[in-house]
Amino acid sequence: MVQLLDFIDLNSTYFIIALSVAFLVVLILYIAQIREYRKHKERYDSLTRGLSGANIEDLFIRINSELSSINRDINLIEDNIETIETKVTFTIQKMGFVRYNAFADTGSELSFSIALMDAYNNGFVLTSIYGREQAVMFGKPIQNANCNVPLSPEEMTAINRALMGESSEKIL
């Protein structure tokens, strides 16, 4: 034991330098660990959103449940959108309108033909003929942009305008 104490006494400076270097290394590693801990603590706090006593397993279960609920809602919305898109194709989407004088002795272009069709070119053409003594209104069915009833030139123009998406202009 005396030899050990003599050895330490002779090399005490070296032991102090080595212990000081070891202490500095441990201190640097400790500071690095504190920084890592703070970074992970901030990430954990942002994950738990400030919930006190939050268990990470419970948090994941809750998040998974919320995601399942959101996925169900998204699927319902997609189904509703698909249903609406199907219904919209059968609504009036195309319109052609023509005003004209049906009789030479009548002015102000009070007669008209209007074609209303869906996305599949099905619908009807509505015509109103105005005369001095009477006014008559009638409709004709349109299927695939065709009519099984004879059409007047004004009605054909209204249908063509609806198909082409043109604005209405009067026929002279």
PDB file of N, CA and C in Angstrom, residues 17-53:
ATOM      1  N   ILE A  17      -4.613  16.235 -13.610  1.00  0.00           N
ATOM      2  CA  ILE A  17      -4.894  16.625 -15.005  1.00  0.00           C
ATOM      3  C   ILE A  17      -5.837  15.623 -15.650  1.00  0.00           C
ATOM      4  N   ALA A  18      -5.605  14.328 -15.461  1.00  0.00           N
ATOM      5  CA  ALA A  18      -6.455  13.286 -16.050  1.00  0.00           C
ATOM      6  C   ALA A  18      -7.874  13.367 -15.493  1.00  0.00           C
ATOM      7  N   LEU A  19      -7.981  13.560 -14.164  1.00  0.00           N
ATOM      8  CA  LEU A  19      -9.313  13.672 -13.564  1.00  0.00           C
ATOM      9  C   LEU A  19     -10.021  14.947 -14.032  1.00  0.00           C
ATOM     10  N   SER A  20      -9.272  16.030 -14.216  1.00  0.00           N
ATOM     11  CA  SER A  20      -9.878  17.273 -14.708  1.00  0.00           C
ATOM     12  C   SER A  20     -10.389  17.090 -16.131  1.00  0.00           C
ATOM     13  N   VAL A  21      -9.580  16.447 -16.990  1.00  0.00           N
ATOM     14  CA  VAL A  21     -10.014  16.180 -18.369  1.00  0.00           C
ATOM     15  C   VAL A  21     -11.232  15.266 -18.362  1.00  0.00           C
ATOM     16  N   ALA A  22     -11.240  14.246 -17.543  1.00  0.00           N
ATOM     17  CA  ALA A  22     -12.373  13.331 -17.455  1.00  0.00           C
ATOM     18  C   ALA A  22     -13.614  14.076 -16.973  1.00  0.00           C
ATOM     19  N   PHE A  23     -13.427  14.978 -15.980  1.00  0.00           N
ATOM     20  CA  PHE A  23     -14.549  15.763 -15.482  1.00  0.00           C
ATOM     21  C   PHE A  23     -15.117  16.654 -16.590  1.00  0.00           C
ATOM     22  N   LEU A  24     -14.237  17.315 -17.380  1.00  0.00           N
ATOM     23  CA  LEU A  24     -14.703  18.165 -18.479  1.00  0.00           C
ATOM     24  C   LEU A  24     -15.466  17.350 -19.528  1.00  0.00           C
ATOM     25  N   VAL A  25     -14.976  16.164 -19.836  1.00  0.00           N
ATOM     26  CA  VAL A  25     -15.668  15.308 -20.811  1.00  0.00           C
ATOM     27  C   VAL A  25     -17.046  14.922 -20.281  1.00  0.00           C
ATOM     28  N   VAL A  26     -17.106  14.553 -19.015  1.00  0.00           N
ATOM     29  CA  VAL A  26     -18.392  14.181 -18.413  1.00  0.00           C
ATOM     30  C   VAL A  26     -19.325  15.392 -18.382  1.00  0.00           C
ATOM     31  N   LEU A  27     -18.791  16.577 -18.061  1.00  0.00           N
ATOM     32  CA  LEU A  27     -19.597  17.792 -18.037  1.00  0.00           C
ATOM     33  C   LEU A  27     -20.158  18.109 -19.425  1.00  0.00           C
ATOM     34  N   ILE A  28     -19.335  17.991 -20.465  1.00  0.00           N
ATOM     35  CA  ILE A  28     -19.786  18.232 -21.849  1.00  0.00           C
ATOM     36  C   ILE A  28     -20.854  17.224 -22.238  1.00  0.00           C
ATOM     37  N   LEU A  29     -20.652  15.952 -21.909  1.00  0.00           N
ATOM     38  CA  LEU A  29     -21.667  14.933 -22.210  1.00  0.00           C
ATOM     39  C   LEU A  29     -22.971  15.204 -21.450  1.00  0.00           C
ATOM     40  N   TYR A  30     -22.850  15.680 -20.209  1.00  0.00           N
ATOM     41  CA  TYR A  30     -24.041  16.005 -19.419  1.00  0.00           C
ATOM     42  C   TYR A  30     -24.825  17.151 -20.062  1.00  0.00           C
ATOM     43  N   ILE A  31     -24.142  18.203 -20.486  1.00  0.00           N
ATOM     44  CA  ILE A  31     -24.803  19.343 -21.140  1.00  0.00           C
ATOM     45  C   ILE A  31     -25.466  18.894 -22.434  1.00  0.00           C
ATOM     46  N   ALA A  32     -24.787  18.038 -23.202  1.00  0.00           N
ATOM     47  CA  ALA A  32     -25.374  17.524 -24.441  1.00  0.00           C
ATOM     48  C   ALA A  32     -26.630  16.706 -24.133  1.00  0.00           C
ATOM     49  N   GLN A  33     -26.614  15.936 -23.072  1.00  0.00           N
ATOM     50  CA  GLN A  33     -27.785  15.143 -22.690  1.00  0.00           C
ATOM     51  C   GLN A  33     -28.941  16.041 -22.263  1.00  0.00           C
ATOM     52  N   ILE A  34     -28.646  17.116 -21.560  1.00  0.00           N
ATOM     53  CA  ILE A  34     -29.696  18.046 -21.151  1.00  0.00           C
ATOM     54  C   ILE A  34     -30.356  18.663 -22.380  1.00  0.00           C
ATOM     55  N   ARG A  35     -29.559  19.044 -23.355  1.00  0.00           N
ATOM     56  CA  ARG A  35     -30.125  19.606 -24.592  1.00  0.00           C
ATOM     57  C   ARG A  35     -30.996  18.581 -25.313  1.00  0.00           C
ATOM     58  N   GLU A  36     -30.517  17.365 -25.426  1.00  0.00           N
ATOM     59  CA  GLU A  36     -31.311  16.303 -26.073  1.00  0.00           C
ATOM     60  C   GLU A  36     -32.606  16.069 -25.305  1.00  0.00           C
ATOM     61  N   TYR A  37     -32.519  16.062 -23.977  1.00  0.00           N
ATOM     62  CA  TYR A  37     -33.714  15.867 -23.157  1.00  0.00           C
ATOM     63  C   TYR A  37     -34.733  16.978 -23.413  1.00  0.00           C
ATOM     64  N   ARG A  38     -34.268  18.219 -23.444  1.00  0.00           N
ATOM     65  CA  ARG A  38     -35.174  19.339 -23.683  1.00  0.00           C
ATOM     66  C   ARG A  38     -35.828  19.236 -25.058  1.00  0.00           C
ATOM     67  N   LYS A  39     -35.041  18.858 -26.063  1.00  0.00           N
ATOM     68  CA  LYS A  39     -35.588  18.719 -27.417  1.00  0.00           C
ATOM     69  C   LYS A  39     -36.665  17.638 -27.443  1.00  0.00           C
ATOM     70  N   HIS A  40     -36.394  16.493 -26.814  1.00  0.00           N
ATOM     71  CA  HIS A  40     -37.386  15.414 -26.780  1.00  0.00           C
ATOM     72  C   HIS A  40     -38.593  15.792 -25.930  1.00  0.00           C
ATOM     73  N   LYS A  41     -38.369  16.535 -24.871  1.00  0.00           N
ATOM     74  CA  LYS A  41     -39.476  16.989 -24.022  1.00  0.00           C
ATOM     75  C   LYS A  41     -40.399  17.930 -24.800  1.00  0.00           C
ATOM     76  N   GLU A  42     -39.810  18.854 -25.570  1.00  0.00           N
ATOM     77  CA  GLU A  42     -40.624  19.748 -26.394  1.00  0.00           C
ATOM     78  C   GLU A  42     -41.423  18.965 -27.427  1.00  0.00           C
ATOM     79  N   ARG A  43     -40.815  17.981 -28.062  1.00  0.00           N
ATOM     80  CA  ARG A  43     -41.525  17.165 -29.045  1.00  0.00           C
ATOM     81  C   ARG A  43     -42.647  16.363 -28.381  1.00  0.00           C
ATOM     82  N   TYR A  44     -42.368  15.832 -27.197  1.00  0.00           N
ATOM     83  CA  TYR A  44     -43.394  15.087 -26.472  1.00  0.00           C
ATOM     84  C   TYR A  44     -44.544  16.008 -26.082  1.00  0.00           C
ATOM     85  N   ASP A  45     -44.213  17.199 -25.583  1.00  0.00           N
ATOM     86  CA  ASP A  45     -45.259  18.154 -25.200  1.00  0.00           C
ATOM     87  C   ASP A  45     -46.097  18.566 -26.397  1.00  0.00           C
ATOM     88  N   SER A  46     -45.458  18.757 -27.551  1.00  0.00           N
ATOM     89  CA  SER A  46     -46.241  19.105 -28.738  1.00  0.00           C
ATOM     90  C   SER A  46     -47.096  17.922 -29.188  1.00  0.00           C
ATOM     91  N   LEU A  47     -46.625  16.715 -28.962  1.00  0.00           N
ATOM     92  CA  LEU A  47     -47.414  15.533 -29.312  1.00  0.00           C
ATOM     93  C   LEU A  47     -48.617  15.389 -28.384  1.00  0.00           C
ATOM     94  N   THR A  48     -48.405  15.586 -27.106  1.00  0.00           N
ATOM     95  CA  THR A  48     -49.510  15.442 -26.160  1.00  0.00           C
ATOM     96  C   THR A  48     -50.350  16.702 -26.062  1.00  0.00           C
ATOM     97  N   ARG A  49     -49.896  17.770 -26.682  1.00  0.00           N
ATOM     98  CA  ARG A  49     -50.618  19.047 -26.716  1.00  0.00           C
ATOM     99  C   ARG A  49     -50.969  19.541 -25.323  1.00  0.00           C
ATOM    100  N   GLY A  50     -50.038  19.417 -24.431  1.00  0.00           N
ATOM    101  CA  GLY A  50     -50.224  19.976 -23.103  1.00  0.00           C
ATOM    102  C   GLY A  50     -51.154  19.188 -22.200  1.00  0.00           C
ATOM    103  N   LEU A  51     -51.512  17.962 -22.555  1.00  0.00           N
ATOM    104  CA  LEU A  51     -52.374  17.158 -21.695  1.00  0.00           C
ATOM    105  C   LEU A  51     -51.583  16.737 -20.460  1.00  0.00           C
ATOM    106  N   SER A  52     -52.158  16.940 -19.318  1.00  0.00           N
ATOM    107  CA  SER A  52     -51.450  16.548 -18.102  1.00  0.00           C
ATOM    108  C   SER A  52     -51.691  15.067 -17.828  1.00  0.00           C
ATOM    109  N   GLY A  53     -50.637  14.395 -17.454  1.00  0.00           N
ATOM    110  CA  GLY A  53     -50.740  12.969 -17.151  1.00  0.00           C
ATOM    111  C   GLY A  53     -51.075  12.129 -18.354  1.00  0.00           C
TER     112      GLY A  53
END
